[in-house]
mmCIF file of C-alpha atoms in Angstrom:
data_model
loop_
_atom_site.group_PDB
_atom_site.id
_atom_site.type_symbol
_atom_site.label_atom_id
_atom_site.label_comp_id
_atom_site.label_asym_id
_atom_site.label_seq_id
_atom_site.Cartn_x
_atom_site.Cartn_y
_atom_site.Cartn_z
ATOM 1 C CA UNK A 28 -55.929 -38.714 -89.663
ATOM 2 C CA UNK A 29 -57.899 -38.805 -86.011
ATOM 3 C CA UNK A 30 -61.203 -37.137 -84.926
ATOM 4 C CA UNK A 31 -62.420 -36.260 -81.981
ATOM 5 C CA UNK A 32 -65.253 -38.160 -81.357
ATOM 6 C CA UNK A 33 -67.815 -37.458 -78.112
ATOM 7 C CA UNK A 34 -69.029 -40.878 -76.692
ATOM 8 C CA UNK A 35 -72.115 -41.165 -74.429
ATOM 9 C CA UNK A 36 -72.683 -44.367 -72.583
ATOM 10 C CA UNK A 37 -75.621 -45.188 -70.435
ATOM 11 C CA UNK A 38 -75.471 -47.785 -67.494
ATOM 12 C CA UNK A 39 -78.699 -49.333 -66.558
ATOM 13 C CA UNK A 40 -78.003 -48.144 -62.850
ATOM 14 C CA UNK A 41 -80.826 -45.847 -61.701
ATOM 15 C CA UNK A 42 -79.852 -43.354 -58.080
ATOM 16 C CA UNK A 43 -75.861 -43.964 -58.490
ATOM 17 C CA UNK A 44 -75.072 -42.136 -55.470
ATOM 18 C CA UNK A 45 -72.231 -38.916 -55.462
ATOM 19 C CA UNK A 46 -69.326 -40.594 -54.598
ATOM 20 C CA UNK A 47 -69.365 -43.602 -56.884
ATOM 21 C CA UNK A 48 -70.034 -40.735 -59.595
ATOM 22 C CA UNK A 49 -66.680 -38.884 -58.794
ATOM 23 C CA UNK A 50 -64.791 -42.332 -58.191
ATOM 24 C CA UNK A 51 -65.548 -43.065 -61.836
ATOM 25 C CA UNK A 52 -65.321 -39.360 -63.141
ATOM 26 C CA UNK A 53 -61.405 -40.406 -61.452
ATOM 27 C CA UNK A 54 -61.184 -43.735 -63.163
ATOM 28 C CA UNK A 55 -61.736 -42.182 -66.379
ATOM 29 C CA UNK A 56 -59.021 -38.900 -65.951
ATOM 30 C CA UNK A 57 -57.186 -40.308 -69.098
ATOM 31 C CA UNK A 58 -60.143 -39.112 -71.305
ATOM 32 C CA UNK A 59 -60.289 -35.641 -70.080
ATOM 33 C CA UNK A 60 -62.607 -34.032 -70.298
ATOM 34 C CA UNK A 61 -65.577 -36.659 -69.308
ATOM 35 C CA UNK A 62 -68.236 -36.111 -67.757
ATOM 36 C CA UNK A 63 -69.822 -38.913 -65.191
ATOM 37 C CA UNK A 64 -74.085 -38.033 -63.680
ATOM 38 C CA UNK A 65 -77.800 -38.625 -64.527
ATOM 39 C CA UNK A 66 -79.422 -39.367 -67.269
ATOM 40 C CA UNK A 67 -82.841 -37.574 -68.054
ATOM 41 C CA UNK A 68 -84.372 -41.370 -66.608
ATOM 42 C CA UNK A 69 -82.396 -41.051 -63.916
ATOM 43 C CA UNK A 70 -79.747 -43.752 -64.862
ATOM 44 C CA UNK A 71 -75.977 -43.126 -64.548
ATOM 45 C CA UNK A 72 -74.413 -41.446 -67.835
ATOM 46 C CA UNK A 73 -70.847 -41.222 -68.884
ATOM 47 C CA UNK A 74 -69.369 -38.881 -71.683
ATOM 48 C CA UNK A 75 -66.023 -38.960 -72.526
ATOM 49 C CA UNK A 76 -64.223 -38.054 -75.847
ATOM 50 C CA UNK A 77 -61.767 -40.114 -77.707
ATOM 51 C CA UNK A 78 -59.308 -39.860 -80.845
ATOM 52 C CA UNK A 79 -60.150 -41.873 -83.423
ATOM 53 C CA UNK A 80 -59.802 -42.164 -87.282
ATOM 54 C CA UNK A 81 -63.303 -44.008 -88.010
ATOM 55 C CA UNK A 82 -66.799 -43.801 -85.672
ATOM 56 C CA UNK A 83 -66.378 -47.354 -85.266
ATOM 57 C CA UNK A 84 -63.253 -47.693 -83.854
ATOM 58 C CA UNK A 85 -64.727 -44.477 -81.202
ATOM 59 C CA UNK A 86 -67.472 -46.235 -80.416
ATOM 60 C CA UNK A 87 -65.313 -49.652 -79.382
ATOM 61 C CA UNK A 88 -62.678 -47.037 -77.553
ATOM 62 C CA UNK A 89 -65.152 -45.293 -75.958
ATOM 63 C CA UNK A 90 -67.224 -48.037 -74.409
ATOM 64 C CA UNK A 91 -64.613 -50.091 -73.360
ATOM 65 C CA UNK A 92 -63.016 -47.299 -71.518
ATOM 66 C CA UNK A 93 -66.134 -46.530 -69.869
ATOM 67 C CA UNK A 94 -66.677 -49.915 -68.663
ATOM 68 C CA UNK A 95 -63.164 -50.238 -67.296
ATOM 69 C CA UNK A 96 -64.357 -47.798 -65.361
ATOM 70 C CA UNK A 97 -67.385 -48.756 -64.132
ATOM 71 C CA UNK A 98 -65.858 -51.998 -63.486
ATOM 72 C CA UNK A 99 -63.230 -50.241 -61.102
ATOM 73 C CA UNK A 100 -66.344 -48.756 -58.777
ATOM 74 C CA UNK A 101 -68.235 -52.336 -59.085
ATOM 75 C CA UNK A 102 -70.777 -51.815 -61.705
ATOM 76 C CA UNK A 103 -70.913 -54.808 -64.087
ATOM 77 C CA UNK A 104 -69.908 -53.767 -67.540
ATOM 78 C CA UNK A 105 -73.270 -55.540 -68.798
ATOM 79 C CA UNK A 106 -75.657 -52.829 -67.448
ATOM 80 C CA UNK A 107 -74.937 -50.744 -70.716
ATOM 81 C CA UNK A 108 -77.826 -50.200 -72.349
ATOM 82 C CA UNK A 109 -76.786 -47.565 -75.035
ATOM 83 C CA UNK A 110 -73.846 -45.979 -76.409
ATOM 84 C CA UNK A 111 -73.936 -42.672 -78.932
ATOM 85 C CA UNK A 112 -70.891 -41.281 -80.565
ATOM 86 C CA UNK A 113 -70.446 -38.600 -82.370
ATOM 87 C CA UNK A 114 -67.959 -35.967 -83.832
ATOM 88 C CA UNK A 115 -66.549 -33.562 -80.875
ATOM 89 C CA UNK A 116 -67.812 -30.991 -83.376
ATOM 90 C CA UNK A 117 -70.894 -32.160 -83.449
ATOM 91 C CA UNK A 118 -70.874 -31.971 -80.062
ATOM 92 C CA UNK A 119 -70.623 -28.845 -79.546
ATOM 93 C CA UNK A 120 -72.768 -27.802 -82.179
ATOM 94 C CA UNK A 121 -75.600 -29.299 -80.385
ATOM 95 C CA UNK A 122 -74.742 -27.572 -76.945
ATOM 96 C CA UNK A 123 -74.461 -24.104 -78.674
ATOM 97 C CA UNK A 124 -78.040 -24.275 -79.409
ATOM 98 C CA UNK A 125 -80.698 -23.289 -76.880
ATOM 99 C CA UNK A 126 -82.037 -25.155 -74.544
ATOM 100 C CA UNK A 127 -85.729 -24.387 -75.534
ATOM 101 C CA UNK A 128 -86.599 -23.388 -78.909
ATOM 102 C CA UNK A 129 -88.067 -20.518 -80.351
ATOM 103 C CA UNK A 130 -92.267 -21.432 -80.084
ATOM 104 C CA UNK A 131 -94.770 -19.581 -82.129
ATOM 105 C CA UNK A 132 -98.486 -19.242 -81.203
ATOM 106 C CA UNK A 133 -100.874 -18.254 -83.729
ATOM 107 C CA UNK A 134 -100.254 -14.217 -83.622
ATOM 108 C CA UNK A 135 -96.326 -15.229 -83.876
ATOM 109 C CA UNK A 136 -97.093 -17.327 -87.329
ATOM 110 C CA UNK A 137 -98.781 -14.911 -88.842
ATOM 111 C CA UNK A 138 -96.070 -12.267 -88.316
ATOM 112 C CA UNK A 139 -93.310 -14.778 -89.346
ATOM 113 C CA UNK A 140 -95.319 -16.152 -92.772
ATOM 114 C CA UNK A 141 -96.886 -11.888 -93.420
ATOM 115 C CA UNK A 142 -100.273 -13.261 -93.677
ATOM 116 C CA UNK A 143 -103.593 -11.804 -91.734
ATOM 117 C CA UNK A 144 -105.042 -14.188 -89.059
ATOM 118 C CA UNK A 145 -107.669 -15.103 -91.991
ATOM 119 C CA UNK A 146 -105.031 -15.716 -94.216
ATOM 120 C CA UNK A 147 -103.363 -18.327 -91.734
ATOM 121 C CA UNK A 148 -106.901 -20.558 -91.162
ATOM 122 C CA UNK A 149 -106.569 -21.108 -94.555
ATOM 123 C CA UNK A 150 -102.749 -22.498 -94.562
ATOM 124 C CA UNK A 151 -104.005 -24.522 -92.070
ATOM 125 C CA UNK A 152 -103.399 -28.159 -93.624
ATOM 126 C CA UNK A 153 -99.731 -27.063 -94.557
ATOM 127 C CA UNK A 154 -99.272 -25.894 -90.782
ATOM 128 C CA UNK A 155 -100.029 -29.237 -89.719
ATOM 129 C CA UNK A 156 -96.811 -30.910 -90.353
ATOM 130 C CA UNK A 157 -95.189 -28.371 -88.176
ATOM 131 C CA UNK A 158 -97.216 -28.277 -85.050
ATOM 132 C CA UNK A 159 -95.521 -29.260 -82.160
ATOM 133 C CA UNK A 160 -98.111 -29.320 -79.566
ATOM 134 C CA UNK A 161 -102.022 -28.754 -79.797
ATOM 135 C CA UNK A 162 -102.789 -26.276 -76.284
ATOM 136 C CA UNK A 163 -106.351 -25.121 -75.614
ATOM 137 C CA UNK A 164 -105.551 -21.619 -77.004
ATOM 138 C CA UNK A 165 -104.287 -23.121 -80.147
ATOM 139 C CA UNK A 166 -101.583 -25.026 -81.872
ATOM 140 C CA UNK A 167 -97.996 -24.102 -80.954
ATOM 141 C CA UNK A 168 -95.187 -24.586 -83.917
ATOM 142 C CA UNK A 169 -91.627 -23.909 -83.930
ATOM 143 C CA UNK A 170 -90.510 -20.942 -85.026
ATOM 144 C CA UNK A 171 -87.623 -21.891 -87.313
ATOM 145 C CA UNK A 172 -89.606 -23.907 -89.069
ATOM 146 C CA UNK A 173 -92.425 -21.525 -90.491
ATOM 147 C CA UNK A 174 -89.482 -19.887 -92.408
ATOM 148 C CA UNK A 175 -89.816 -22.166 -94.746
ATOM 149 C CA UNK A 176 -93.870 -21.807 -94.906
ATOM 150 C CA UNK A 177 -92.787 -18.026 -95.297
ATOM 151 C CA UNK A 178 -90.514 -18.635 -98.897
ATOM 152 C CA UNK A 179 -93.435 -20.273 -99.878
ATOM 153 C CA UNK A 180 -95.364 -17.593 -99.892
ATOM 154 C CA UNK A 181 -93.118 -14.815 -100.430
ATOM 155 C CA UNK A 182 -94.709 -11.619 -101.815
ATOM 156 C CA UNK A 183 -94.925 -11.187 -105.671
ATOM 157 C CA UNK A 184 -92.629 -8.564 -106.734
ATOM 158 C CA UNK A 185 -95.054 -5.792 -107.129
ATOM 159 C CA UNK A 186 -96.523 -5.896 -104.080
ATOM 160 C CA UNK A 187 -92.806 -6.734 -102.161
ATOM 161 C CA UNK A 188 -91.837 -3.605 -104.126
ATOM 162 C CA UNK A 189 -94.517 -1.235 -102.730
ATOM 163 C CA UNK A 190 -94.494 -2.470 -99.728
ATOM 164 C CA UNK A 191 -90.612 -1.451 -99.602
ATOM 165 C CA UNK A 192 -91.455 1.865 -100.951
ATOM 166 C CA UNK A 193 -93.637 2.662 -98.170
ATOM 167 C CA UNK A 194 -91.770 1.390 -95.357
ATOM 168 C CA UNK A 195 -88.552 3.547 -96.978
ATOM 169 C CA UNK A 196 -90.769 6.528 -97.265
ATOM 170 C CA UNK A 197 -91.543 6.508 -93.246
ATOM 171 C CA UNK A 198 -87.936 6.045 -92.683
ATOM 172 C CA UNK A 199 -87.049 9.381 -95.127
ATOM 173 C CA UNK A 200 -85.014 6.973 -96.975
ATOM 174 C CA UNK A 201 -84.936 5.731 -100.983
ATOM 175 C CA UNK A 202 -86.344 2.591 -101.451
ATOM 176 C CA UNK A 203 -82.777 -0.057 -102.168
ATOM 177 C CA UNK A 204 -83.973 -1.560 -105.595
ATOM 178 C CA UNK A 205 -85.356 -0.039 -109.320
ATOM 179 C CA UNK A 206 -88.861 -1.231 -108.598
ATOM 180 C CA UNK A 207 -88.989 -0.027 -105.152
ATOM 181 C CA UNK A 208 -88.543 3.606 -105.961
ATOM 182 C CA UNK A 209 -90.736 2.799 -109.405
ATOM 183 C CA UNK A 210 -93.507 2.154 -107.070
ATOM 184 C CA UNK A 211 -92.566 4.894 -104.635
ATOM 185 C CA UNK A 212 -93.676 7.504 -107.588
ATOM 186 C CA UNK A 213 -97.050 6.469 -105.876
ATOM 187 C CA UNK A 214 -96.661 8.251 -102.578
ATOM 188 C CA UNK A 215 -97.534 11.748 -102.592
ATOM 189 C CA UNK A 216 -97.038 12.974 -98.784
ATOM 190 C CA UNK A 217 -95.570 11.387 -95.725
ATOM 191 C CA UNK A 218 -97.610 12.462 -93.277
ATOM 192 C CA UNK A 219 -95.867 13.552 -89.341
ATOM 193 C CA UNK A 220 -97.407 10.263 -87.806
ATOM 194 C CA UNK A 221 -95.842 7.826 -90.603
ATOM 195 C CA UNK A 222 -99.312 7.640 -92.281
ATOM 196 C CA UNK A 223 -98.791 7.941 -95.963
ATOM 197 C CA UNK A 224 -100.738 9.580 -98.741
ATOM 198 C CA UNK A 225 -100.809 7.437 -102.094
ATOM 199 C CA UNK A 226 -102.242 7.810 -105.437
ATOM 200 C CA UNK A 227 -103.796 4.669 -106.051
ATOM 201 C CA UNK A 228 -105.201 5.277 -110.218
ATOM 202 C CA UNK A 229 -105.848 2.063 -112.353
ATOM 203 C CA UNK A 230 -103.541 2.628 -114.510
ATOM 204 C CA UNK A 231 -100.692 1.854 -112.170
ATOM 205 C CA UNK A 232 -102.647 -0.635 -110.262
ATOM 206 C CA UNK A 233 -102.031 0.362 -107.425
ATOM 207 C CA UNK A 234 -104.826 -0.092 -105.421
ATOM 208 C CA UNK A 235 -105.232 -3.654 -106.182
ATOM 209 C CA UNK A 236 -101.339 -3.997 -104.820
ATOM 210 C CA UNK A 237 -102.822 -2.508 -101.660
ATOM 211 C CA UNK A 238 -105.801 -4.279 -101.362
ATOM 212 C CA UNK A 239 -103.319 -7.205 -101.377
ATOM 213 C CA UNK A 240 -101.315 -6.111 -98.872
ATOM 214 C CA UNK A 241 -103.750 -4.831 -96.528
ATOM 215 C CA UNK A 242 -105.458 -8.464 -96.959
ATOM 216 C CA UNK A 243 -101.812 -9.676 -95.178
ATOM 217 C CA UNK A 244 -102.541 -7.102 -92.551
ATOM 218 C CA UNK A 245 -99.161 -5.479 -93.719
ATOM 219 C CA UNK A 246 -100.415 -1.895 -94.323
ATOM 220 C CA UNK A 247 -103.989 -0.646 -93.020
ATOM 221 C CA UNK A 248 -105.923 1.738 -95.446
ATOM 222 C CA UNK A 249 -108.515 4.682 -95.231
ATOM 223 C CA UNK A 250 -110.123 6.969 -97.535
ATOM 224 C CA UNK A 251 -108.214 10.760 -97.939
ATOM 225 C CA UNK A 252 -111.114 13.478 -97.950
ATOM 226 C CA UNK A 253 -110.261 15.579 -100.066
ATOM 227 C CA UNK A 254 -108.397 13.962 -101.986
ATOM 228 C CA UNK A 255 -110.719 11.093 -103.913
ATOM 229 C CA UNK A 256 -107.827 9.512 -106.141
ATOM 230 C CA UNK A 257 -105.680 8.835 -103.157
ATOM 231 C CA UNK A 258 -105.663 6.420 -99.854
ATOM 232 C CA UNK A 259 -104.270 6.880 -96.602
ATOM 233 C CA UNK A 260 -101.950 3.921 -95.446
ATOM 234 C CA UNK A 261 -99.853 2.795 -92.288
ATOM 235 C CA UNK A 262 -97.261 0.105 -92.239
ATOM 236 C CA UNK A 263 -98.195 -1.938 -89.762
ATOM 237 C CA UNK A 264 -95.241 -3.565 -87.492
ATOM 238 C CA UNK A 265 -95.704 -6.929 -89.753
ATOM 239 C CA UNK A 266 -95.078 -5.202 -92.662
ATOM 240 C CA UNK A 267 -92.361 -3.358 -91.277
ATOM 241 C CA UNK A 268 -90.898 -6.802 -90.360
ATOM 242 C CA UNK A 269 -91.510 -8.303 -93.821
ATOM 243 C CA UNK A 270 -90.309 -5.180 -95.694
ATOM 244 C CA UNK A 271 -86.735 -6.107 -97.266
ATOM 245 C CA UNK A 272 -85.315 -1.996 -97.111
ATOM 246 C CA UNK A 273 -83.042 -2.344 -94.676
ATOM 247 C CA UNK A 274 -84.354 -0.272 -91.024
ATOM 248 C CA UNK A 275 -80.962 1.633 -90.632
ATOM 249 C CA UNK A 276 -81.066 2.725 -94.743
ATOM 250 C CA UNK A 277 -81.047 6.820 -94.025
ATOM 251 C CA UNK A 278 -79.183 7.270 -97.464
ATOM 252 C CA UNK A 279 -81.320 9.925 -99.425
ATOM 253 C CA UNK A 280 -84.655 11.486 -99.274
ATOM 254 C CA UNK A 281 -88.510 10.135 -99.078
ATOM 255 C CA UNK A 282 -89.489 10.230 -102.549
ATOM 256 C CA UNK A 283 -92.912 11.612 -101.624
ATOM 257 C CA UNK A 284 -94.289 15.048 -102.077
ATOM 258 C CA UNK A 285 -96.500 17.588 -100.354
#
């Protein structure tokens, strides 16, 4: 059984000028598509893909072919200086991705990992690894890779729970999961602006779930006058982003009350 190998092959000919480019692109018509230009150093580049049923054999195909060619437009086979294969697949795996990755700044890793900007000076040693670049206004990382800082530091239930009661409550929706609308018995008004009146008593601990939270910066708190056994709290947009009920979840009623 044959694969379709991609095979990259590098001459050591820097400025190769247009027409001995398309010349070769013609020499090497059998292997269509290929793909004959510039190498990021400026060198001439061939691509070409080939049928093969082992990398090895791909890799002989595929450089042979391209130095027939090359010989055919009077470049000496001997100025390769590197040859890549790999599966056509593979290939085109790599060119669906984007050009530039997703960067995050400071703010960004905070929002992706929930944590407050305090909270993130002290991940700081675990960051480290990740950094790609150190800028004067701080290090830069890439995004996809601070998902994996964020698992590590996931939200305890209790506190993922109320925090998914409260973003459900502003959307007039019922919190998805048991101990989501368990900890929703907490809210006592849904205020016009989204700010929401909870009953924070000991017993439930409730407070100390929001004092965790609002150390993330996920909610914000303030006192309710007239009402000393309760807090007022906003979502903030990070914990809307790090709640798990789903934005579009209109399915009931907010399980507050005036």
């Amino acid at each position: 059984m044959t694969t379709a190998f991609s095979v990259y092959v590098e001459f050591d000919r820097p400025g190769t000028d247009p027409d001995t480019c398309t010349r070769l692109l013609d020499a090497l018509g059998e292997h269509s598509p290929a793909a004959v230009g510039p190498a990021e150093n400026g060198n001439l580049s061939v691509r070409l893909f080939v049928d093969a049923d082992s990398v090895v054999l791909a890799f002989t195909l595929g450089l042979e072919s391209a130095q027939r060619a090359a010989i055919t437009c009077g470049i000496s086979p001997d100025t390769v200086i590197a040859t890549t294969v790999i599966t056509e697949e593979e290939f085109d795996r790599r060119e669906a991705q984007p050009a530039v990755p997703e960067l995050a700044g400071l703010a960004e890793a905070a929002d992706i990992i929930g944590v407050s900007d305090d909270g993130l000076g002290q991940l700081r040693a675990e960051l480290e690894p990740h950094t790609v670049q150190h800028l004067t206004t701080g290090p830069l990382f890439l995004a996809a890779d601070l998902e994996e800082v964020r698992a590590r530091h996931a939200l305890p239930q209790a506190q993922q729970a109320l925090l998914d009661a409260l973003t459900a409550a502003t959307l007039d929706a019922l919190p998805p999961t048991t101990p989501a609308r368990q900890a929703a018995d907490a809210i006592q008004e849904v205020r016009p602006d989204g700010t929401l009146r909870v009953r924070h008593s000991n017993n439930t601990n409730t407070g100390g779930l929001l004092a965790n939270l609002a150390d993330r910066a996920l909610v914000e708190l303030h006192r309710s006058s007239g009402h000393p056994d309760d807090m007022l709290v906003t979502v903030t947009t990070r914990g809307r982003r790090h709640a798990t009920t789903p934005a579009g979840n209109t399915a009931g009623t907010n399980p507050g009350h005036s």
